[in-house]
Amino acid sequence: MNYKQRIKELTDLINQANYDYHTLDQPTITDYEYDQRLKELVDLETKYPEYKLDYSPTDKVGGVVLDSFEKVTHQVPMMSLSNVFNTDELIAFDERIRKVTDSYTYLSELKIDGLAVSIRYEQGKFVRAATRGNGQIGEDISENVKTIKSLPLTLNQDIDIEVRGEIFMPHKSFNKLNEERMEQDLPLFANPRNAAAGTIRQLDSKVAAKRNLDIFLYQIVNAEDYVSTQQEALEFLKSLGLKVNPNYKLNQNLDELINQINIYDDLRKTLNYETDGVVIKINEFDLHENIGYTAKYPKWATAYKFKAEQQTTKLKDITFQIGRTGVVTPVAELEPVFISGSKVSRATLHNEDYIKAKDIRVGDYVVVHKAGEIIPEVVEVDMSQRKEQTPFEMIDHCPVCHEPLERKDGEADYYCTNDQCPGKHINRLIHFSSRVAMDIDTLGEKVVETLHDLGFLNTIADIYTLKNHENDLKGLPGFADKKVEKLLAAIEDSKNQSFDKLIFGLGIKHVGAKVAKVLVSNYPSMDALRQATYEDLIEINEIGEMIAQSIVSYFEKPEHIELIDRLSAYGLNMSYESTKVIDHEFNGKTIVLTGKLENYTRDEAQAIIEKLGGKVSSSVSKKTDFVLAGSDAGSKLQKAKDLGVQVLDEETFKVKING
Ligand code: IVH
């Protein structure tokens, strides 16, 4: 086979499929075909990195890790938009235009609620993407932007052009991200825009790649060099293969425009992404100069802001919820109201600082909305209805066990520090037996609560001694003999559950299902994991400082060691069998890359090593098996020599990977 040609064929095919799926929203091949082709391409690129094209779709998975973002000066400043909030203000805007010209049309577009980006292509190839920053100077976010699947890295024409648009996170990706964060006890993003902003500022582009950002382009820098109206500009962007929001309309006059805004206001509720208004632009570019600019925004455009759907209702009470890691969260108990199609009777109040900053008090009438149209949140107090309400005081004792709460320096949350707190116990037990963890289906929330209250269940280990109380259980109301037998059988079965589910089930702070998998593949037994040091753990790609610290702290606690020893004695599965057995010298080995490689990028070398079962680490230690040293290698090479670690040059590496 001609591999060079096949790589080109697959690259084009997959890029086209990405375009059809992500840009046009019209898939042309099945997911299965797509995966097969992508796999073939990844394999070929690994074997023949020299044929890999610079616009390969395999680059969309990220991989580059930066120390910081470079500054970028915008050749043409990125301006913002003036706002209008109602029809009267829109009429006034129209009147100001009319003073300059009476022959014009409007181009109305949806205002996407994300963050602005300016992207440069040279000779039709992506070269750089920058944030708006202060409008004059932004930051280079190329690596993260490159991972956006709907953004092509080559255009349909070999031109030099700078385009601008909005990066956003679709609702679906936002919900998935917050679900994962909830699982890992990480703070949730309040709305999709914050999530998109947080993602685009990730230094590790692999993180950005996983979060499924999307983009709509709406502007060409120096557009009049290419076309003469905004409508043509949007058509031109599309013809280049760029993603343009389909919801734009040419409006001949103010009446048509107002009508269109109403249509958009209905439409936006059905969309999979956030919009906060309509951007109204004078369509004809030759009028722009005459209408002019202020220092901050063009006078030939404005943003009509939609009213966010919110309701005022009475705050009946503030209650407190305790999570499995002991965080105590204040919750607003509301007189029920309908917002964006659903009944809301509880809303988050986040933490003490949030409540105090907004001076929220029980008995107040509060404005509630859905953050990102999803999570109900108290926005502010309607002070005109304030009477004698008493200021909020954060509780200082746990609502469940009544032990003192603790607020750590620099954190907004209060924790119950009592490890014996039943609130935590119940939540831990529920988490342990849940479907995503040990999957003991007959041990649901209600059963856990009942058995806990009756004193049968206190810690996780007690689950496995329930069988000693079979007769007692059978005497309980609501516990028929059959039910008890099924429960005990399910508990026995769970002893064979996979090791990663057990680790996840233990409820170690910041260790979600995915992190648990990563941990067990690096430490395939409980003994190995228990002995892992902070330094060992942060060597693993997916494990950051916070997670590493949390794991080490967990295993330092005597009660956790006792728990694990008990679970081990009851016969729970505490080891992980890797399913992939790779017959290669690099399998299971740790390799450090240093210096400049001739034939591979760092990413390519890493991908090859990982494919062969090896692990790439960033620093040399006693545990390093090989150092792959390119030209100009510095201190890492020296350290390898000092420690007697085997050093490979590129030639030897090539021989080894092929052999
Ligand atoms: S045009 C010179 N069109 O809204 C004005 N902006 O509040 C250039 N935005 O900074 C902007 N959707 O981030 C334009 N269809 C759209 C937009 C849009 C969202 C954002 C953009 C801008 C902000 C101004």
XYZ file of C-alpha atoms and ligand atoms in Angstrom:
683
model
C 0.000 0.000 0.000
C 1.119 3.559 -0.638
C 0.987 4.767 2.972
C 1.662 8.396 2.182
C -1.308 8.460 -0.165
C -3.535 6.532 2.251
C -2.710 8.967 5.081
C -3.690 11.870 2.837
C -6.905 10.089 1.791
C -7.907 9.362 5.398
C -6.999 12.885 6.517
C -9.263 14.400 3.863
C -12.035 11.911 4.474
C -12.106 12.484 8.237
C -11.805 16.254 7.886
C -14.785 16.156 5.536
C -16.726 13.957 7.972
C -15.908 16.363 10.813
C -17.125 19.246 8.699
C -20.361 17.464 7.805
C -21.021 16.477 11.410
C -19.765 19.404 13.476
C -20.161 22.342 11.102
C -23.161 21.424 8.970
C -24.766 19.184 11.565
C -25.389 16.657 8.761
C -23.454 13.456 9.413
C -22.456 11.616 6.249
C -20.877 8.500 7.731
C -21.776 6.294 10.689
C -19.963 6.608 14.031
C -18.568 3.145 13.412
C -17.061 4.058 10.038
C -15.691 7.230 11.550
C -14.006 5.399 14.416
C -12.546 2.795 12.050
C -11.032 5.444 9.798
C -9.692 7.465 12.649
C -8.109 4.371 14.119
C -6.513 3.479 10.803
C -5.145 7.007 10.498
C -3.786 7.036 14.062
C -2.073 3.703 13.412
C -0.555 4.836 10.124
C 0.589 8.157 11.569
C 2.233 6.311 14.434
C 4.068 4.022 12.058
C 4.916 6.663 9.471
C 5.069 9.962 11.333
C 6.940 11.499 8.412
C 3.765 11.360 6.304
C 1.515 12.978 8.874
C -0.070 16.161 7.522
C -0.070 19.414 9.436
C -3.845 19.594 9.270
C -4.426 16.068 10.514
C -7.680 15.505 12.440
C -5.716 13.466 14.980
C -4.320 16.753 16.315
C -7.785 17.576 17.590
C -7.101 15.557 20.742
C -4.659 18.158 22.079
C -1.498 17.286 23.932
C 0.538 20.462 24.168
C 1.020 21.710 27.730
C 1.965 25.378 28.172
C 3.462 27.280 31.114
C 1.527 30.445 30.311
C -0.229 32.203 27.427
C 1.755 34.524 25.142
C 0.425 38.038 24.598
C -0.880 38.948 21.151
C -1.430 42.479 19.836
C -4.530 42.741 17.671
C -3.742 44.474 14.372
C -7.334 45.691 14.322
C -8.734 46.172 17.856
C -11.534 43.879 18.996
C -14.360 46.232 19.888
C -17.424 45.477 21.933
C -21.064 46.396 21.298
C -23.441 48.959 22.756
C -26.615 47.490 24.249
C -30.309 48.235 23.926
C -32.771 46.656 26.332
C -36.181 47.443 24.828
C -37.973 48.594 21.689
C -37.777 52.291 22.638
C -34.010 52.110 22.872
C -33.927 50.267 19.563
C -36.035 53.007 17.924
C -33.582 55.604 19.276
C -30.687 53.588 17.774
C -32.468 53.543 14.408
C -33.056 57.299 14.599
C -29.351 57.924 15.113
C -28.580 55.912 11.964
C -31.250 57.783 10.037
C -29.471 61.063 10.770
C -26.548 59.791 8.673
C -28.311 57.886 5.902
C -31.801 56.880 4.818
C -30.793 54.035 2.592
C -29.641 51.029 4.613
C -30.659 47.533 5.681
C -30.086 45.591 8.905
C -28.472 42.224 9.278
C -29.680 40.615 12.507
C -27.801 37.704 14.068
C -28.151 35.765 17.280
C -25.821 36.978 19.994
C -23.983 33.895 21.209
C -23.072 33.920 24.891
C -19.490 32.737 24.912
C -16.151 34.404 24.451
C -14.782 36.277 21.482
C -11.812 34.929 19.544
C -9.770 36.192 16.601
C -8.289 33.532 14.342
C -5.621 34.020 11.693
C -5.201 31.820 8.657
C -2.268 32.239 6.283
C -2.329 30.611 2.876
C -5.514 28.978 4.080
C -3.762 27.350 7.077
C -4.578 28.017 10.724
C -1.747 29.961 12.317
C -3.028 31.525 15.514
C -6.029 32.219 17.716
C -6.225 34.950 20.344
C -8.656 36.057 23.030
C -10.125 39.530 23.033
C -8.246 40.549 26.205
C -8.602 44.299 26.640
C -9.446 44.692 22.939
C -5.912 45.764 22.021
C -3.903 42.898 23.494
C -5.190 39.375 23.935
C -3.677 35.986 24.699
C -2.559 33.249 22.354
C -4.969 30.350 22.854
C -4.079 28.527 19.602
C -3.482 25.125 21.175
C -6.899 24.992 22.783
C -8.728 26.484 19.806
C -7.154 23.916 17.496
C -8.986 21.182 19.422
C -12.436 22.587 18.558
C -13.841 19.970 16.244
C -15.974 22.291 14.147
C -13.039 24.578 13.374
C -11.131 23.542 10.233
C -7.366 23.918 10.317
C -7.334 24.505 6.554
C -9.761 26.638 4.593
C -11.256 25.917 1.206
C -9.110 28.702 -0.284
C -5.399 29.385 0.217
C -5.942 32.924 1.459
C -4.585 35.104 4.261
C -7.515 36.107 6.425
C -8.363 36.900 10.031
C -11.812 35.909 11.222
C -13.624 36.497 14.499
C -16.322 34.662 16.285
C -17.615 33.249 19.528
C -16.376 30.133 21.320
C -19.081 28.541 23.433
C -19.930 25.371 25.287
C -23.131 23.636 24.117
C -25.630 22.748 26.871
C -24.983 19.062 26.376
C -21.232 19.374 26.975
C -21.864 21.738 29.891
C -24.187 19.286 31.637
C -21.780 16.421 31.095
C -18.872 18.444 32.445
C -20.768 19.494 35.568
C -21.935 15.931 36.165
C -18.336 14.764 36.070
C -17.275 17.565 38.393
C -20.055 16.737 40.811
C -18.817 13.148 40.836
C -15.339 14.372 41.704
C -16.519 16.883 44.290
C -15.112 19.768 42.271
C -16.875 23.150 42.238
C -19.511 23.339 39.474
C -19.399 25.921 36.699
C -22.244 28.386 37.166
C -23.051 28.623 33.447
C -21.786 27.520 30.025
C -19.964 30.792 29.417
C -17.851 30.425 32.577
C -17.196 26.830 31.638
C -16.078 27.850 28.127
C -13.858 30.596 29.548
C -12.346 28.217 32.105
C -11.716 25.655 29.384
C -10.072 28.017 26.928
C -7.653 29.063 29.679
C -6.478 25.516 30.356
C -2.744 25.156 29.915
C -3.150 21.508 28.935
C -4.906 21.345 25.578
C -5.942 17.722 26.213
C -8.316 19.018 28.860
C -9.794 21.483 26.388
C -10.112 18.780 23.714
C -12.255 16.635 25.985
C -14.707 19.352 26.865
C -16.269 19.750 23.432
C -16.241 23.462 22.825
C -17.860 24.785 19.680
C -17.564 27.981 17.643
C -19.561 30.282 15.382
C -17.730 32.803 13.195
C -19.399 36.159 12.462
C -16.813 38.671 11.386
C -13.949 39.132 8.932
C -11.203 41.581 9.841
C -10.924 44.197 7.060
C -13.991 42.558 5.554
C -14.347 45.172 2.811
C -11.206 43.712 1.182
C -13.223 40.562 0.462
C -16.939 41.473 0.295
C -19.195 44.509 0.637
C -21.968 43.530 3.065
C -22.292 41.617 6.343
C -24.580 39.122 4.640
C -21.902 38.423 2.026
C -19.304 38.199 4.792
C -21.286 35.414 6.486
C -21.759 33.601 3.154
C -18.045 33.954 2.436
C -17.107 32.553 5.865
C -19.340 29.574 5.123
C -17.790 29.040 1.698
C -14.383 28.866 3.367
C -15.663 25.939 5.430
C -16.105 27.918 8.662
C -19.077 27.436 10.942
C -21.611 30.254 10.816
C -24.772 30.356 12.901
C -27.650 29.664 10.478
C -29.891 32.137 12.305
C -29.243 35.415 10.556
C -31.641 37.531 8.560
C -31.632 40.566 6.319
C -34.234 43.049 7.616
C -35.274 45.887 5.306
C -36.511 48.211 8.053
C -37.152 48.666 11.775
C -40.533 46.881 11.726
C -39.062 43.815 10.122
C -36.221 43.927 12.628
C -38.515 44.062 15.673
C -40.548 41.202 14.284
C -37.355 39.204 13.775
C -36.193 39.831 17.355
C -39.443 38.295 18.628
C -38.928 35.254 16.433
C -35.392 34.849 17.814
C -36.624 35.191 21.397
C -38.856 32.147 20.906
C -36.298 30.235 18.902
C -33.479 30.569 21.421
C -35.324 28.468 23.986
C -35.049 25.486 21.651
C -31.322 25.777 20.960
C -28.508 23.680 22.359
C -26.446 26.745 23.285
C -26.831 29.993 25.214
C -27.792 33.229 23.499
C -28.239 36.515 25.296
C -29.582 38.742 22.554
C -29.615 39.747 18.920
C -26.702 41.564 17.291
C -27.938 44.161 14.836
C -25.506 45.381 12.196
C -25.869 47.812 9.319
C -25.477 45.438 6.411
C -23.674 47.781 3.967
C -19.972 48.151 4.771
C -19.632 51.397 2.776
C -21.900 53.119 5.341
C -19.820 52.069 8.362
C -17.132 54.763 8.101
C -19.757 57.530 7.931
C -21.813 56.270 10.851
C -18.574 55.962 12.793
C -17.220 54.581 16.058
C -16.857 55.544 19.702
C -13.689 54.572 21.555
C -15.277 51.250 22.566
C -17.805 50.219 19.972
C -19.063 50.805 16.426
C -22.090 53.076 16.089
C -23.324 50.983 13.148
C -24.129 47.993 15.359
C -25.776 47.256 18.679
C -26.880 44.309 20.788
C -30.537 43.906 21.707
C -30.385 42.060 25.044
C -33.046 39.441 25.817
C -34.625 39.497 29.215
C -33.262 36.525 31.143
C -36.145 34.436 32.397
C -36.344 35.033 36.112
C -39.012 35.084 38.797
C -39.418 36.684 42.171
C -40.531 34.418 44.979
C -40.416 34.129 48.740
C -37.396 32.610 50.459
C -39.076 30.451 53.091
C -35.958 29.073 54.682
C -32.268 28.419 54.280
C -31.336 24.786 54.920
C -27.999 23.017 54.812
C -26.935 19.982 52.845
C -23.955 17.842 53.661
C -22.021 16.048 50.942
C -20.027 12.830 51.272
C -16.784 14.767 51.741
C -18.325 16.876 54.469
C -18.916 20.152 52.591
C -21.943 21.913 54.022
C -23.886 23.872 51.365
C -26.668 26.384 52.072
C -29.826 25.803 50.033
C -32.732 28.198 49.434
C -36.154 26.714 50.190
C -38.539 28.691 47.981
C -42.220 29.237 47.458
C -42.467 27.180 44.209
C -42.321 29.119 40.893
C -42.134 28.176 37.209
C -38.938 29.177 35.402
C -38.029 28.193 31.828
C -40.580 25.422 31.830
C -40.054 23.726 35.170
C -41.076 24.131 38.804
C -38.374 25.425 41.094
C -38.648 25.093 44.867
C -34.982 24.862 45.847
C -32.018 26.853 44.597
C -28.356 26.926 45.390
C -26.948 29.679 47.592
C -23.387 28.428 46.992
C -21.737 29.447 50.280
C -21.600 31.951 53.123
C -19.746 34.612 51.096
C -22.348 34.517 48.336
C -25.222 35.009 50.779
C -23.478 37.828 52.651
C -22.416 39.664 49.466
C -26.057 39.722 48.329
C -27.409 40.163 51.865
C -29.938 37.353 51.403
C -32.213 36.799 54.438
C -34.942 34.294 55.253
C -38.330 35.907 54.579
C -36.980 38.019 51.694
C -38.455 38.061 48.218
C -35.654 36.897 45.982
C -35.057 36.891 42.235
C -34.366 33.379 40.959
C -33.094 32.292 37.553
C -31.560 29.211 36.054
C -27.846 29.656 35.675
C -27.063 28.579 32.149
C -30.817 27.852 31.921
C -30.146 24.812 34.104
C -29.222 25.188 37.763
C -31.665 27.279 39.800
C -29.811 30.091 41.550
C -30.809 33.057 43.721
C -29.648 36.175 41.861
C -30.570 38.997 44.216
C -32.971 40.249 46.848
C -35.904 42.473 45.974
C -35.032 45.122 48.575
C -38.322 46.991 48.046
C -40.043 44.116 49.860
C -37.504 43.911 52.716
C -39.100 44.243 56.160
C -37.742 43.064 59.493
C -35.780 40.057 58.293
C -32.749 39.107 60.368
C -29.350 38.978 58.658
C -28.052 35.552 57.688
C -25.643 33.810 60.035
C -23.759 30.781 58.823
C -24.214 27.797 61.119
C -21.099 26.829 63.025
C -22.116 23.282 63.869
C -22.872 20.384 61.550
C -26.631 20.097 60.872
C -26.399 16.316 61.280
C -23.857 15.484 64.005
C -23.700 18.917 65.677
C -19.903 18.890 65.813
C -18.156 22.210 64.984
C -17.699 23.133 61.319
C -14.408 24.353 59.940
C -13.668 26.834 57.158
C -10.192 26.448 55.722
C -8.048 29.451 54.795
C -8.666 30.582 51.256
C -11.764 28.411 50.816
C -15.383 29.503 50.819
C -16.805 26.166 51.989
C -17.403 24.901 55.507
C -16.584 21.299 56.315
C -17.808 18.959 58.975
C -14.538 17.535 60.272
C -16.124 14.736 62.252
C -15.263 11.534 60.442
C -17.963 9.731 62.380
C -20.644 12.183 61.211
C -23.729 10.147 60.240
C -24.529 12.689 57.499
C -21.303 11.796 55.822
C -21.740 8.118 56.595
C -25.119 7.869 54.952
C -23.908 9.722 51.882
C -20.768 7.598 51.756
C -22.758 4.389 52.015
C -25.161 5.512 49.298
C -22.260 6.458 47.076
C -20.451 3.187 47.723
C -23.393 1.023 46.724
C -24.543 3.230 43.827
C -24.672 1.969 40.256
C -21.606 3.973 39.191
C -19.546 2.534 42.071
C -20.033 -0.978 43.558
C -23.451 -1.348 41.953
C -25.307 -3.102 44.788
C -28.728 -2.514 43.286
C -30.815 -3.684 46.236
C -28.985 -1.369 48.625
C -30.554 1.897 47.532
C -30.951 5.177 49.381
C -33.994 4.222 51.426
C -32.598 0.868 52.533
C -29.295 2.495 53.524
C -31.098 5.145 55.571
C -33.260 2.602 57.345
C -30.405 0.223 58.137
C -28.264 3.126 59.258
C -30.920 4.525 61.564
C -31.452 1.081 63.060
C -27.739 0.786 63.775
C -26.933 -2.013 61.306
C -24.837 0.161 59.018
C -22.317 2.682 60.132
C -19.241 2.409 57.966
C -18.845 0.868 54.530
C -17.320 -2.280 56.016
C -20.568 -2.946 57.923
C -22.245 -3.706 54.596
C -20.295 -6.944 54.548
C -21.290 -7.978 58.082
C -25.008 -7.530 57.398
C -25.225 -11.266 56.687
C -24.496 -11.917 60.374
C -27.822 -10.215 61.105
C -29.919 -12.026 58.535
C -32.577 -13.063 61.046
C -32.825 -9.616 62.615
C -33.222 -8.074 59.176
C -35.953 -10.531 58.250
C -37.936 -9.336 61.258
C -37.919 -5.678 60.165
C -41.040 -4.060 58.738
C -40.702 -3.708 54.954
C -37.962 -6.350 54.788
C -39.581 -9.491 53.434
C -37.460 -12.676 53.573
C -36.979 -12.640 49.800
C -35.868 -9.034 49.869
C -33.274 -9.712 52.552
C -31.962 -12.742 50.661
C -31.640 -10.733 47.466
C -29.892 -7.921 49.327
C -27.355 -10.253 50.921
C -26.709 -12.050 47.625
C -26.058 -8.737 45.853
C -23.652 -7.749 48.606
C -21.751 -11.049 48.198
C -21.600 -10.503 44.436
C -20.163 -7.047 44.866
C -16.999 -8.547 46.363
C -15.963 -9.342 42.795
C -16.582 -5.837 41.539
C -13.598 -4.382 39.663
C -10.863 -2.699 41.684
C -11.380 0.749 40.156
C -15.034 0.725 41.200
C -13.974 -0.058 44.741
C -11.504 2.830 44.738
C -14.181 5.140 43.357
C -16.673 3.783 45.879
C -14.441 4.703 48.824
C -15.324 8.326 48.160
C -11.832 9.795 48.273
C -12.132 13.507 47.635
C -11.485 14.443 43.970
C -11.266 10.790 42.921
C -14.045 10.316 40.385
C -14.682 7.264 38.253
C -12.117 8.258 35.643
C -9.361 9.080 38.101
C -10.012 5.761 39.813
C -9.385 3.953 36.511
C -6.158 5.854 35.982
C -5.037 5.013 39.508
C -5.612 1.289 39.240
C -3.879 1.041 35.885
C -0.811 2.635 37.483
C -1.149 0.881 40.855
C -2.776 -2.470 40.171
C -3.169 -3.459 43.829
C -4.377 -1.835 47.027
C -0.988 -2.360 48.655
C 0.769 -0.572 45.808
C -1.679 2.302 45.850
C -1.454 2.703 49.619
C 2.277 3.153 49.363
C 2.218 5.682 46.520
C 3.781 8.971 47.571
C 2.671 12.435 46.532
C 5.706 12.630 44.221
C 4.848 9.287 42.604
C 1.263 10.288 42.023
C 1.861 13.640 40.369
C 4.118 11.881 37.868
C 0.948 10.413 36.357
C -0.361 12.533 33.514
C -3.974 12.759 34.608
C -3.237 13.315 38.311
C -2.756 16.890 39.451
C -1.496 18.215 42.773
C -4.928 18.489 44.342
C -5.875 14.888 43.572
C -2.456 13.564 44.631
C -2.654 15.389 47.951
C -6.148 14.120 48.583
C -5.151 10.487 47.957
C -2.133 10.701 50.233
C -4.200 12.324 53.002
C -6.831 9.624 52.674
C -4.372 6.801 53.251
C -2.772 8.616 56.168
C -5.930 8.294 58.262
C -5.911 5.228 60.565
C -9.682 4.764 60.235
C -9.312 4.453 56.463
C -6.571 1.881 56.817
C -8.771 -0.047 59.232
C -11.652 0.116 56.767
C -9.506 -1.175 53.924
C -8.083 -3.967 56.076
C -11.583 -5.036 56.987
C -12.730 -4.976 53.365
C -9.699 -7.006 52.405
C -10.428 -9.542 55.135
C -14.018 -9.901 53.852
C -12.581 -10.870 50.468
C -13.220 -7.849 48.282
C -11.294 -7.727 45.033
C -8.312 -5.463 45.581
C -6.334 -5.853 42.420
C -6.567 -4.893 38.838
C -5.855 -7.189 35.922
C -4.731 -5.228 32.924
C -6.480 -6.569 29.856
C -3.939 -5.328 27.403
C -0.879 -7.467 27.252
C 1.583 -5.853 24.949
C 4.636 -7.754 23.983
C 7.120 -4.940 23.797
C 10.162 -3.803 25.678
C 8.469 -0.478 26.522
C 5.402 -2.114 28.060
C 5.049 -0.961 31.662
C 8.183 1.159 31.408
C 8.553 4.854 32.214
C 10.281 6.978 29.604
C 11.357 10.607 29.771
C 11.743 12.687 26.597
C 14.327 15.431 26.413
C 15.972 17.605 23.775
C 14.870 18.149 20.215
C 13.879 15.106 18.164
C 14.511 15.042 14.426
C 11.778 12.718 13.221
C 8.982 13.079 15.746
C 7.237 15.791 17.637
C 7.012 15.233 21.390
C 3.385 14.281 20.973
C 4.147 11.717 18.318
C 6.890 10.131 20.378
C 4.590 10.015 23.389
C 1.772 8.453 21.355
C 4.125 5.747 20.061
C 5.401 4.939 23.551
C 1.921 4.802 25.028
C 0.736 2.584 22.230
C 3.476 0.147 23.135
C 2.323 0.143 26.751
C 4.888 2.616 28.084
C 4.343 5.753 30.061
C 5.905 9.154 29.402
C 6.961 11.113 32.405
C 8.281 14.648 32.631
C 11.083 14.248 35.130
C 13.937 11.804 35.584
C 14.052 9.777 38.777
C 15.234 6.389 39.977
C 12.023 4.954 38.592
C 12.745 6.114 35.039
C 13.547 3.194 32.747
C 14.732 5.079 29.672
C 15.539 8.622 28.644
C 15.040 9.388 24.969
C 17.477 12.216 24.265
C 17.392 14.366 21.129
C 19.818 17.142 20.258
C 20.571 19.916 22.798
C 19.407 17.754 25.695
C 20.243 19.433 29.005
C 19.796 18.706 32.679
C 17.512 15.686 32.269
C 20.166 13.899 30.242
C 22.753 14.704 32.889
C 20.491 13.449 35.637
C 19.844 10.223 33.714
C 23.583 9.653 33.426
C 24.061 10.427 37.125
C 21.382 7.930 38.094
C 22.568 5.338 35.612
C 19.311 5.383 33.627
C 19.603 3.930 30.143
C 19.751 6.727 27.527
C 18.422 6.145 24.003
C 19.297 8.261 20.999
C 16.756 8.683 18.262
C 18.216 5.949 16.049
C 18.108 3.374 18.850
C 14.575 4.461 19.710
C 13.536 3.885 16.101
C 15.083 0.427 16.075
C 13.386 -0.433 19.375
C 9.921 0.700 18.338
C 10.128 -1.237 15.105
C 11.568 -4.297 16.783
S -20.080 41.362 16.321
C -17.465 45.211 16.513
N -21.746 39.341 16.313
O -20.814 39.960 21.838
C -18.393 44.217 17.104
N -20.586 39.832 18.323
O -21.115 42.356 23.503
C -17.948 42.843 16.922
N -21.050 38.295 20.155
O -17.440 40.958 21.862
C -18.882 41.851 17.500
N -22.439 36.993 19.072
O -17.977 38.441 21.814
C -20.886 40.070 17.041
N -23.208 37.528 16.159
C -22.345 38.263 16.879
C -22.044 37.976 18.219
C -21.160 38.786 18.922
C -21.821 37.213 20.223
C -20.235 38.807 21.306
C -18.825 39.188 20.957
C -18.694 40.628 21.328
C -19.781 40.781 22.341
C -20.214 42.224 22.466
